[in-house]
mmCIF file of C-alpha atoms and ligand atoms in Angstrom:
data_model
loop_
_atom_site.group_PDB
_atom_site.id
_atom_site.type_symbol
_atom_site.label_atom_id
_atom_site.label_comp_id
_atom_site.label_asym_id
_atom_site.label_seq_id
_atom_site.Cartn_x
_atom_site.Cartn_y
_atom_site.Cartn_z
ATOM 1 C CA UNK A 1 12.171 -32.506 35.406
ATOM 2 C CA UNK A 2 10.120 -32.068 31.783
ATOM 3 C CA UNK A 3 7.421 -29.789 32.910
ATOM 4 C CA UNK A 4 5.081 -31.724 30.516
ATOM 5 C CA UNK A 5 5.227 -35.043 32.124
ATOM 6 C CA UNK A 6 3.285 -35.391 35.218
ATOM 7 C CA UNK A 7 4.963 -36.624 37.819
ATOM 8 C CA UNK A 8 4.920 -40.506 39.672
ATOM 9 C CA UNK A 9 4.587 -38.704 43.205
ATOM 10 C CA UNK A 10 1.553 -36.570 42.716
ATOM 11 C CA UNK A 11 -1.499 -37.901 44.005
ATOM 12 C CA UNK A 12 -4.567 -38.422 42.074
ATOM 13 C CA UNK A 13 -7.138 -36.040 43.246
ATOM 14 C CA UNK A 14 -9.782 -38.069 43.953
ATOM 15 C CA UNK A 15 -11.786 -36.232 46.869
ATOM 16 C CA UNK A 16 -12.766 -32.858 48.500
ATOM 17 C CA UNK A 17 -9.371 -32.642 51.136
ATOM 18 C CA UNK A 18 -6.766 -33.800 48.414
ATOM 19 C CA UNK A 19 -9.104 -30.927 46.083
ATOM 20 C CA UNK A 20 -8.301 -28.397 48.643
ATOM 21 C CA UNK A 21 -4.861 -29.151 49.079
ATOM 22 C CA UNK A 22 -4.420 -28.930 45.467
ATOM 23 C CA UNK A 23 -6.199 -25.607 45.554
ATOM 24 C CA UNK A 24 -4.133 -23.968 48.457
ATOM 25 C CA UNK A 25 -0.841 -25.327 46.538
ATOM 26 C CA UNK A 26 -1.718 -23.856 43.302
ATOM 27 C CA UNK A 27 -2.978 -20.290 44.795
ATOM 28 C CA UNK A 28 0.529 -19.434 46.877
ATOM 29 C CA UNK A 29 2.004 -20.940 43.425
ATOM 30 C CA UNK A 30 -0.223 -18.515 41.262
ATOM 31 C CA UNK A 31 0.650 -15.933 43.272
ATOM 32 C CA UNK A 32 4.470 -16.475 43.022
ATOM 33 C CA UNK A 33 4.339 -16.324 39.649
ATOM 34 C CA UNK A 34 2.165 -13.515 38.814
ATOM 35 C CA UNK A 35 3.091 -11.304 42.219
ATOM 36 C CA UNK A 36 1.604 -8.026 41.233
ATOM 37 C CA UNK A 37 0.580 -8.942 37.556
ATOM 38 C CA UNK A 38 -2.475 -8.767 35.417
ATOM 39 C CA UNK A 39 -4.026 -12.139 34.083
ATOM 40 C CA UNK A 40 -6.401 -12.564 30.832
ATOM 41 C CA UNK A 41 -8.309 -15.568 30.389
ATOM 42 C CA UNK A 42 -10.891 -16.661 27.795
ATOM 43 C CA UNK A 43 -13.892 -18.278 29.596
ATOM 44 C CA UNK A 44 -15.894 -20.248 27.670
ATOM 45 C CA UNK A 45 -17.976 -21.552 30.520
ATOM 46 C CA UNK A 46 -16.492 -24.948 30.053
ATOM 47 C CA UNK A 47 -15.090 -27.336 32.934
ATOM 48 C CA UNK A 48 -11.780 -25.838 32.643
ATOM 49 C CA UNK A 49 -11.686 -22.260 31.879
ATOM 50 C CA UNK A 50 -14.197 -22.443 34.475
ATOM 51 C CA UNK A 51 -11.905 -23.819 37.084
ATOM 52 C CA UNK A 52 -9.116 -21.627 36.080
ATOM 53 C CA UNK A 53 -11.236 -18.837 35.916
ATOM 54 C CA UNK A 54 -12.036 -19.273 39.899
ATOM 55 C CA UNK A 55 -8.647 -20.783 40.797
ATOM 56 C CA UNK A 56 -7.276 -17.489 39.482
ATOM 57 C CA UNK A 57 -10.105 -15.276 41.050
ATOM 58 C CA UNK A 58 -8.932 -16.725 44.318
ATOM 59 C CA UNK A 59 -5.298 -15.896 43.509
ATOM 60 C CA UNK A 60 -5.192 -12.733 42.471
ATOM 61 C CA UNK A 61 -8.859 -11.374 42.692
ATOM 62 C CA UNK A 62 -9.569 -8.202 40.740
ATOM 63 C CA UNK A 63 -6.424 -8.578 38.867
ATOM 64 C CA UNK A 64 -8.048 -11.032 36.557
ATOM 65 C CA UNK A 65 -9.766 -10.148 33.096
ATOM 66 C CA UNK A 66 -12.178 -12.909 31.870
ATOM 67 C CA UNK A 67 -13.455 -12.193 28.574
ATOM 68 C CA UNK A 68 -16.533 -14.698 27.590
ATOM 69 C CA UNK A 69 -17.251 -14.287 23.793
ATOM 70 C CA UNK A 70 -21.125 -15.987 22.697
ATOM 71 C CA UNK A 71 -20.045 -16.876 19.233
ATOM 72 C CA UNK A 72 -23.781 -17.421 18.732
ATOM 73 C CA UNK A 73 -23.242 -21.153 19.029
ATOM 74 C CA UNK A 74 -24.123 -21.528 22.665
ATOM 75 C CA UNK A 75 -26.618 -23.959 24.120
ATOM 76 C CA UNK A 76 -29.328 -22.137 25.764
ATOM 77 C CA UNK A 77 -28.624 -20.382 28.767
ATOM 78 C CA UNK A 78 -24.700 -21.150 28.791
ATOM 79 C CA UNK A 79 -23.625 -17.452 28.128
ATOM 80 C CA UNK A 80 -26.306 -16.624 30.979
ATOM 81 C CA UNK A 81 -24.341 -19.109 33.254
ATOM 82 C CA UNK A 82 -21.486 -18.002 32.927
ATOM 83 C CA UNK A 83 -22.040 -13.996 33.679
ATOM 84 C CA UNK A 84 -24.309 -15.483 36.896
ATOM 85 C CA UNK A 85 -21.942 -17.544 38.279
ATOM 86 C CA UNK A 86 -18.742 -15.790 37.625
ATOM 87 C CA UNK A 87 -19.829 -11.801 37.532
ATOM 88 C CA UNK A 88 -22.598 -12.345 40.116
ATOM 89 C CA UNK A 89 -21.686 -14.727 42.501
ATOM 90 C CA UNK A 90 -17.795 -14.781 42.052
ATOM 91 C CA UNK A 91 -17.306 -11.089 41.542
ATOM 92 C CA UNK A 92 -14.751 -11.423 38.730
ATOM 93 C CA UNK A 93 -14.158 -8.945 35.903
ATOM 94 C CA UNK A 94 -15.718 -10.183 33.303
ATOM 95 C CA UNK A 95 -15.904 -8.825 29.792
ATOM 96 C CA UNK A 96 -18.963 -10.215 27.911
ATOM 97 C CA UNK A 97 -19.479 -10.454 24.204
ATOM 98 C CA UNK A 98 -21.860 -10.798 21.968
ATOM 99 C CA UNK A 99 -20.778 -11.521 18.343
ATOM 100 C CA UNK A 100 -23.433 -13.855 17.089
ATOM 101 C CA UNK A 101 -24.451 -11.903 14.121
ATOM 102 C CA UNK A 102 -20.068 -11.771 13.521
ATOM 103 C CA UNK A 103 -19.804 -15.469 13.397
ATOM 104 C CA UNK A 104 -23.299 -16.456 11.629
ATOM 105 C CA UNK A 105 -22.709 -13.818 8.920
ATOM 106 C CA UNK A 106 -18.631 -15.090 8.261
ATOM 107 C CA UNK A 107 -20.302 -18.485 8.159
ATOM 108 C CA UNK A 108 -22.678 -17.770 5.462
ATOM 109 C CA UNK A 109 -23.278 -20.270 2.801
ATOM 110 C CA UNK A 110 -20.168 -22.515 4.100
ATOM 111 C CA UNK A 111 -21.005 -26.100 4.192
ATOM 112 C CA UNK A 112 -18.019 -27.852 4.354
ATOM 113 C CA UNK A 113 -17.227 -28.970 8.195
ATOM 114 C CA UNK A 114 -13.759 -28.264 8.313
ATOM 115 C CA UNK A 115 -14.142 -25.246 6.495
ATOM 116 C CA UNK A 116 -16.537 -24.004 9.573
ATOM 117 C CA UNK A 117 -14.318 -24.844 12.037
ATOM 118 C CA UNK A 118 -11.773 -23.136 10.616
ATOM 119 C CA UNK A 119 -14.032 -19.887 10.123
ATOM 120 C CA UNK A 120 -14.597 -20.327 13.714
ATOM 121 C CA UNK A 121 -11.645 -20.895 15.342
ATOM 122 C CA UNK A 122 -10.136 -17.974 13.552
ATOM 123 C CA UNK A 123 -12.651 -15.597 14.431
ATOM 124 C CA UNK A 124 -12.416 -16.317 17.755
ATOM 125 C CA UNK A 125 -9.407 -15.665 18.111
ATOM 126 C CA UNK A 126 -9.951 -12.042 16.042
ATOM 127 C CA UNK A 127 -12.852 -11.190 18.381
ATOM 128 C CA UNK A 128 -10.593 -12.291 21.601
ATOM 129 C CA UNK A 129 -7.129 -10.498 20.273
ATOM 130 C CA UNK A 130 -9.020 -7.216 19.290
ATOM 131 C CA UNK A 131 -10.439 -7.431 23.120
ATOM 132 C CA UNK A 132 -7.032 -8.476 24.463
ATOM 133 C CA UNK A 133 -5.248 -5.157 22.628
ATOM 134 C CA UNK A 134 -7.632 -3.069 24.487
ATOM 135 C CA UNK A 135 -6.544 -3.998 27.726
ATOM 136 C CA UNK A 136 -3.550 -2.628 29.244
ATOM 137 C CA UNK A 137 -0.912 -3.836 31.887
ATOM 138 C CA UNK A 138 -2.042 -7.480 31.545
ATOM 139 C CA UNK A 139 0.986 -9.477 31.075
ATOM 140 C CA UNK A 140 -0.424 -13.117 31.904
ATOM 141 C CA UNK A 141 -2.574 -15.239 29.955
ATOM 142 C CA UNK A 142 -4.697 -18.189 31.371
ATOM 143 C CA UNK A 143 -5.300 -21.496 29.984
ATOM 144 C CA UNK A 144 -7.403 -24.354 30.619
ATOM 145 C CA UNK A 145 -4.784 -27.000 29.383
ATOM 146 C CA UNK A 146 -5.665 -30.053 30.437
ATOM 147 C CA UNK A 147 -3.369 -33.176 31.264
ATOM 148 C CA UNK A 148 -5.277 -35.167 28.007
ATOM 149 C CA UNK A 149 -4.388 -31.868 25.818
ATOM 150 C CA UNK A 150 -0.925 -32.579 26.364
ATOM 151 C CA UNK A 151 -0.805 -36.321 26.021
ATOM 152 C CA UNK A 152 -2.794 -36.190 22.545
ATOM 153 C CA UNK A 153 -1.794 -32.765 21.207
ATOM 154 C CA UNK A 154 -3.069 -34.177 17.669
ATOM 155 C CA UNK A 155 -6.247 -35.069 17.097
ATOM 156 C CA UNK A 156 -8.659 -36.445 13.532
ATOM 157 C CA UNK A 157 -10.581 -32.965 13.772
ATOM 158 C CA UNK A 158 -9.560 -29.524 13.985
ATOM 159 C CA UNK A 159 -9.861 -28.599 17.818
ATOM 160 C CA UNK A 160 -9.667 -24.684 18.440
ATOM 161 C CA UNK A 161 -8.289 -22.955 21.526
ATOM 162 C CA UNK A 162 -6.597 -19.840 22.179
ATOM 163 C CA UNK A 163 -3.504 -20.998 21.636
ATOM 164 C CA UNK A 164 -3.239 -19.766 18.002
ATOM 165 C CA UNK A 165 -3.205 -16.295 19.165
ATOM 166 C CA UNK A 166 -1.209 -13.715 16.996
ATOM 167 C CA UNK A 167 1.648 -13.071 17.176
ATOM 168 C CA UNK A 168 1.691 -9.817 18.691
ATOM 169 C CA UNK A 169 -0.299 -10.812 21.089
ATOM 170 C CA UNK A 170 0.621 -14.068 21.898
ATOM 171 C CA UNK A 171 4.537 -12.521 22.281
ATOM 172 C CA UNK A 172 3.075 -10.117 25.428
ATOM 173 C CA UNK A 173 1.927 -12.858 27.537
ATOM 174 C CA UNK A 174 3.121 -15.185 29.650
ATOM 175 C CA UNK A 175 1.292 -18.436 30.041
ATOM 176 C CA UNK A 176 -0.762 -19.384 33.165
ATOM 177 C CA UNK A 177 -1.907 -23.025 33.239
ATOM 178 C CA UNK A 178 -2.923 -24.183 36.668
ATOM 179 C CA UNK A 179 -4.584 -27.307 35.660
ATOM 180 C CA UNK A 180 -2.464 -28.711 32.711
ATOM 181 C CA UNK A 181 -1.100 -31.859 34.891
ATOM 182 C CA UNK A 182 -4.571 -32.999 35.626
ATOM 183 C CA UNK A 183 -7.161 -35.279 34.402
ATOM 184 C CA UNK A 184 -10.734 -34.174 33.674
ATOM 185 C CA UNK A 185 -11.801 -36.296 36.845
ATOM 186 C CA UNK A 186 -9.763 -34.280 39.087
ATOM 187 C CA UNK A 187 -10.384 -30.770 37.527
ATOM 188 C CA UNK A 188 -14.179 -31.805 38.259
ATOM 189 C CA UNK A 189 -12.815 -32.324 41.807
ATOM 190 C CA UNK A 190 -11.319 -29.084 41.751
ATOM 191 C CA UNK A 191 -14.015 -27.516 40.593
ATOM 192 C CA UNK A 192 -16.045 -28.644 43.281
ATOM 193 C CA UNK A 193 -13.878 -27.736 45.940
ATOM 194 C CA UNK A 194 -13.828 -24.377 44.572
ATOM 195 C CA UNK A 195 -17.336 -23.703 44.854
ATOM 196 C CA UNK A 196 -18.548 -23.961 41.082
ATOM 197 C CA UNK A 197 -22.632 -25.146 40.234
ATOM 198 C CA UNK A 198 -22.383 -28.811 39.768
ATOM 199 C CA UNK A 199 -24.348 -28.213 36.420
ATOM 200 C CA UNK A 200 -21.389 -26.690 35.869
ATOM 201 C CA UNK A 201 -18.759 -28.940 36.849
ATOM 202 C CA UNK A 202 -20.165 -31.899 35.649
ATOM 203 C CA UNK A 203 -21.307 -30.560 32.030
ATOM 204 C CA UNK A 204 -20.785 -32.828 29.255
ATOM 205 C CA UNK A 205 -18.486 -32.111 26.768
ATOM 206 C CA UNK A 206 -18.793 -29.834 23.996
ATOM 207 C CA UNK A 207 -17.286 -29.072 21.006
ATOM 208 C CA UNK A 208 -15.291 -25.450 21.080
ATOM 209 C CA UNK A 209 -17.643 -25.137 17.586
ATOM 210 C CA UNK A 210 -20.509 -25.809 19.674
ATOM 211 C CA UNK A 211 -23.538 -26.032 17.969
ATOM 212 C CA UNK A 212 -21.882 -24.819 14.394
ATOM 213 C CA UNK A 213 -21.368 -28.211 13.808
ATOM 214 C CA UNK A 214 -24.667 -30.106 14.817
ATOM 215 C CA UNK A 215 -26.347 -27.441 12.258
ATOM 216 C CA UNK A 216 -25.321 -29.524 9.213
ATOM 217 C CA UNK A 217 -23.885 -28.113 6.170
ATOM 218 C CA UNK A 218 -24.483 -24.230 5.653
ATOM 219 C CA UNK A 219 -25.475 -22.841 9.086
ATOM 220 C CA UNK A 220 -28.784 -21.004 9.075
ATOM 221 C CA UNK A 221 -30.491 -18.875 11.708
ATOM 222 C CA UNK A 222 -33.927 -20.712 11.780
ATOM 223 C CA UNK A 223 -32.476 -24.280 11.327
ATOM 224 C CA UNK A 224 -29.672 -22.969 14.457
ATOM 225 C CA UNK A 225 -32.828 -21.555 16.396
ATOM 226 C CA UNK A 226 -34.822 -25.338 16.102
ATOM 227 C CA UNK A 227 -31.421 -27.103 17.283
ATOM 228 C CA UNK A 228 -31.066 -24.482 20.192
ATOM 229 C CA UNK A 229 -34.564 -25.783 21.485
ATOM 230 C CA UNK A 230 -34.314 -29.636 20.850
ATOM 231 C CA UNK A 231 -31.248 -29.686 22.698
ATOM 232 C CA UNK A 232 -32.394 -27.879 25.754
ATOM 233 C CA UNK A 233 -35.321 -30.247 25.340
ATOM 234 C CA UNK A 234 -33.023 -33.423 25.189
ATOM 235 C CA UNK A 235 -30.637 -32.365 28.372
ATOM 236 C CA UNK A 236 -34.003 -31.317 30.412
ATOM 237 C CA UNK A 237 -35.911 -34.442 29.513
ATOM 238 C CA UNK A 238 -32.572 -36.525 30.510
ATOM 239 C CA UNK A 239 -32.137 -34.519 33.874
ATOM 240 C CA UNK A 240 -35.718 -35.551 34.604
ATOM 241 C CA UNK A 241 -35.359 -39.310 33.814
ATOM 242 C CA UNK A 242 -32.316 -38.904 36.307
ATOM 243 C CA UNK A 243 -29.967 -40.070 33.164
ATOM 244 C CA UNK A 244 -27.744 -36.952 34.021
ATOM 245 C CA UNK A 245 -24.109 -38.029 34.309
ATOM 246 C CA UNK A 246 -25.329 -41.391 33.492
ATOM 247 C CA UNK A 247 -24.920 -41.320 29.510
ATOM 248 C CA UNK A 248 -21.767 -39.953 28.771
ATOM 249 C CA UNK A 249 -22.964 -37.073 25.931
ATOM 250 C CA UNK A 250 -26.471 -36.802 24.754
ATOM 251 C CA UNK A 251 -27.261 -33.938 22.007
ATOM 252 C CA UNK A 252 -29.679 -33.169 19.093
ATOM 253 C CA UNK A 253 -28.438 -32.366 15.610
ATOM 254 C CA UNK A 254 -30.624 -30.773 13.024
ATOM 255 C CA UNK A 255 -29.439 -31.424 9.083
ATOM 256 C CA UNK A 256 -29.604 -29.670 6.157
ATOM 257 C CA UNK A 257 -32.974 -31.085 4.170
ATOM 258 C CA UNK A 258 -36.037 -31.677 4.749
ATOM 259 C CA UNK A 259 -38.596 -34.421 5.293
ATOM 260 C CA UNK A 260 -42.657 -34.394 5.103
ATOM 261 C CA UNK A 261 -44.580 -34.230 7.264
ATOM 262 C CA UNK A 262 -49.014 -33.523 7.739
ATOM 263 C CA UNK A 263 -50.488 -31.550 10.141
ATOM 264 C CA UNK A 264 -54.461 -31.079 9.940
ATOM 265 C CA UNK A 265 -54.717 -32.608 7.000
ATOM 266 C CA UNK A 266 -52.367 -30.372 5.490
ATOM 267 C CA UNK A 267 -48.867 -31.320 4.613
ATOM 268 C CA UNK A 268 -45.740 -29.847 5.417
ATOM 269 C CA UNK A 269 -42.090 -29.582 4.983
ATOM 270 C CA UNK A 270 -39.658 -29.176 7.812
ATOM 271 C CA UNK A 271 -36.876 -30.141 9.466
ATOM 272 C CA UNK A 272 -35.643 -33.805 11.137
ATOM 273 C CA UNK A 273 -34.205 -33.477 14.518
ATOM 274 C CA UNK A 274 -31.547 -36.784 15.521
ATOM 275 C CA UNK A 275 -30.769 -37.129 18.757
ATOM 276 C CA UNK A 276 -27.376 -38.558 19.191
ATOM 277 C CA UNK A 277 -26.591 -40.281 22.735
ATOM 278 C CA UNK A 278 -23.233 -42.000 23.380
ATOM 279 C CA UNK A 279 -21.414 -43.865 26.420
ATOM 280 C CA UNK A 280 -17.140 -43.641 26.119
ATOM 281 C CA UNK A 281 -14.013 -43.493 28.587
ATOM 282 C CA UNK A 282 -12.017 -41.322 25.994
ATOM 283 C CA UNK A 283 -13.940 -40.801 23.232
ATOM 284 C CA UNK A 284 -11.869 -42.631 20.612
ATOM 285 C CA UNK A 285 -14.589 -45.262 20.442
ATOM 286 C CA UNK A 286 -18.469 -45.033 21.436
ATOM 287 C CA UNK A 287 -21.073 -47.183 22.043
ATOM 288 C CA UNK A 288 -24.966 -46.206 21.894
ATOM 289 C CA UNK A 289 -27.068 -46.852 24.959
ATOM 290 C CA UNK A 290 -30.004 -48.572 25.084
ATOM 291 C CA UNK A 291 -31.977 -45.655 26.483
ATOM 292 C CA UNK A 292 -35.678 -46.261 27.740
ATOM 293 C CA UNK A 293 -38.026 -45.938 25.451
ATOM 294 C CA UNK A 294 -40.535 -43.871 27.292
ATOM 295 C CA UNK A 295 -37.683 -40.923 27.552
ATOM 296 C CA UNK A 296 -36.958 -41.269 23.959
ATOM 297 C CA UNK A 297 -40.918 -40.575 23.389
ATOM 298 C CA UNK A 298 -40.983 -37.626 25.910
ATOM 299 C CA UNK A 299 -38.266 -35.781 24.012
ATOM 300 C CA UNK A 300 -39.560 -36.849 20.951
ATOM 301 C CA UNK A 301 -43.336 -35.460 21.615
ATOM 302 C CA UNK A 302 -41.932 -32.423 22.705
ATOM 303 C CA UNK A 303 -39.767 -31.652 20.104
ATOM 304 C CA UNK A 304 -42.162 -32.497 17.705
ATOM 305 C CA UNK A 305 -44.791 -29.814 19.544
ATOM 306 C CA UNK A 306 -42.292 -27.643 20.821
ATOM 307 C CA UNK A 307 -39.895 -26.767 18.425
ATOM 308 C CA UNK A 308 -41.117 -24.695 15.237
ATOM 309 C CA UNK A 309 -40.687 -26.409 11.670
ATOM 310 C CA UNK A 310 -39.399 -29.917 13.089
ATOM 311 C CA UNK A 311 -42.039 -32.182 11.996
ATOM 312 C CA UNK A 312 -39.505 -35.944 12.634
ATOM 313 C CA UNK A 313 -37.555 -37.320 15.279
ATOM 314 C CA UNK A 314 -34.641 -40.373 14.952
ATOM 315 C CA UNK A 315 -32.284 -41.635 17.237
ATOM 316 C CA UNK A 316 -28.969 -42.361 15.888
ATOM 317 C CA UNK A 317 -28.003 -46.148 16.370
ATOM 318 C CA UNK A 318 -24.201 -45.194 14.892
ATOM 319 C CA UNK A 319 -21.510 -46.659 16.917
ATOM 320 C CA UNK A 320 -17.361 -45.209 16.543
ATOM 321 C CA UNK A 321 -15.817 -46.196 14.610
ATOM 322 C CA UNK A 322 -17.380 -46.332 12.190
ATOM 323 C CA UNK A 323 -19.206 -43.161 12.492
ATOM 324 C CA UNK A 324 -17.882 -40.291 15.085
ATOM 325 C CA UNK A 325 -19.698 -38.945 17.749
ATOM 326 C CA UNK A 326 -20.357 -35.589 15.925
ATOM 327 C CA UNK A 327 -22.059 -35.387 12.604
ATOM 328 C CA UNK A 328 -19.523 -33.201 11.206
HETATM 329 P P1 XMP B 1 -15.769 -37.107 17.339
HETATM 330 O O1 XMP B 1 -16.860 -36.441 16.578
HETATM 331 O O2 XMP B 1 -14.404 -36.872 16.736
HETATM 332 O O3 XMP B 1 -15.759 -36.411 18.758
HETATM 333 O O4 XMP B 1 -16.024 -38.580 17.549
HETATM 334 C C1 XMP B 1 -15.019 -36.846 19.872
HETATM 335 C C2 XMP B 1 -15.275 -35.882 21.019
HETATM 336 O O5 XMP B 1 -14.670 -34.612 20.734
HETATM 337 C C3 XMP B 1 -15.663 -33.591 20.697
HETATM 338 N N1 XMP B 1 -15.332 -32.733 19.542
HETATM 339 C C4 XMP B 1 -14.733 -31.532 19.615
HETATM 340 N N2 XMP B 1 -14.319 -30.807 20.678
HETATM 341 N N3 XMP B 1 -13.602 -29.083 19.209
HETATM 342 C C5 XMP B 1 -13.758 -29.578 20.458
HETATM 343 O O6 XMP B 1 -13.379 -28.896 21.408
HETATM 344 C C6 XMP B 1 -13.990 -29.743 18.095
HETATM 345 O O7 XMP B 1 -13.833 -29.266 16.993
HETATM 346 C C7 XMP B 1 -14.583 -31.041 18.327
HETATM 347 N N4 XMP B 1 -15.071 -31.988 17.491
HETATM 348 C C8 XMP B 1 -15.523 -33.005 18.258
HETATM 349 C C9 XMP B 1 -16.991 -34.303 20.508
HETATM 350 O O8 XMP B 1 -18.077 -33.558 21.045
HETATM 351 C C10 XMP B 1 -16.766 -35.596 21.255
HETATM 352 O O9 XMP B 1 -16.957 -35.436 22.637
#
């Protein structure tokens, strides 16, 4: 049997009992293959780390490391999610940290999108290894491989995970990937079954660059700080207008010039915000919604008195192709 096709007979888990029978399954399977072991796992606070994190919690318990690194490209509060829900309420060992100033200062004066992936991708995987050679005894690594990450293992844009690990690293572990024959509808399920915040099952996706690339061009702490705000403004205004779930991915993106703009008589010069909202099934194409146009006012007055040196608001009217859903 090829251990990377998924196979006819398995159900599609598509409600809480099939969710828990998945669950029990995969915890006396966990256990069989770790036994006494020590697993590592990189949380990011995404749907599945998340799940594997508390599948693997409920396996083996203490035994599990989760490191969470803030790469200082977080939306508000994520990092602050994920040490409530998983140190707090879940108990686990979790290793937190903070290498904003790491990232932002490696990422500089680079403009060029790929180039900032790259940048970030790699030093993730620096800040996790140099973690990782700290611990000792942990011979198991966790992954949130998903079904689709198998299925399309090449995509248009350089996608980062911690599968480029070092060699000497990588070579110590074996891998741990509870979830890599399912589809994101079913690790939701999962997820759900196992307890998590629906705010955090249900997130919308993000890119493992996170905000790094909805700050065009060269990344800058004040222009990072503004896009930080209008997006917590965007996903609060759509919770209110009960659009949550209901629009597929919704974001803000701030670029890298300048518009005017008066105040008091006196003009200014600050920053657009776009907000970027699209509907897809597997986000090879996109369509824009029609969204209402007293939410698109609401987010726009309060970006425009909320958020420090934003003085314009646009909505991006862009399907894909021919534009993608990210700016860079
Ligand atoms: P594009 O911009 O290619 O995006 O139309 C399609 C979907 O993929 C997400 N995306 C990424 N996810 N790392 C990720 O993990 C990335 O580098 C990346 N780039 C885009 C994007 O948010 C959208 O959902």
């Amino acid at each position: 049997m090829d251990p990377n096709v998924r196979p006819e007979t398995m159900n599609r888990i598509t409600n809480r009992e099939l969710a828990d029978a998945f669950i029990e399954e995969k915890v006396s399977e966990l256990r069989a293959q770790i036994g006494g072991g020590k697993v590592l796992l990189a949380l990011s606070g995404g749907v599945d780390s998340s799940v594997v994190a508390a599948l693997l919690i409920r396996a083996v318990g203490d035994r599990l490391t989760c490191i969470h690194v803030n790469h200082g490209l977080m939306r508000k509060g994520e990092s602050e999610q994920v040490i409530d829900v998983f140190k707090r309420q879940l108990g686990a060992n979790l290793i937190f940290i903070d290498a904003t100033d790491r990232f932002l200062d490696k990422l500089e004066g680079v403009s060029e999108p790929e180039q900032k992936r790259k940048i970030i991708g790699a030093e993730f995987i620096d800040v996790f290894a140099e973690e990782a050679r700290k611990l000792e005894g942990v011979s198991f690594l966790g992954q949130g491989t998903i079904y689709p990450d198998i299925l399309e293992s090449k995509g248009v844009k350089a996608h980062h995970n911690v599968g480029g690990l070092p060699e000497d690293i990588a070579a110590r572990f074996e891998l741990v990937e509870p979830v890599r024959l399912l589809f994101k509808d079913e690790v939701r399920q999962v997820g759900l079954a196992l307890g998590l915040p629906s705010s955090m099952v249900f997130r919308q996706p993000f890119p493992g660059p996170g905000l790094g690339v909805r700050c065009l061009g060269a990344i800058t702490r004040d222009r990072l700080a503004a896009l930080r705000e209008a997006d917590a403004i965007v996903r609060e205004e759509f919770a209110n207008a009960g659009m949550e779930g209901k629009v597929w991915q919704y974001f803000a993106i701030v670029p890298d010039f300048r518009s005017t703009g008066v105040e008091n008589g006196k003009r200014r010069f600050d920053w657009p915000v776009i907000l970027r909202a699209v509907n897809t099934v597997d986000a090879m194409t996109a369509t824009v919604p029609e969204l209402d146009w007293a939410l698109l006012k609401k987010i726009t007055d309060r970006i425009l008195t909320e958020v420090k040196g934003v003085c314009r608001v646009l909505y991006d009217l862009s399907p894909k192709p021919i534009a993608t859903i990210e700016w860079e």
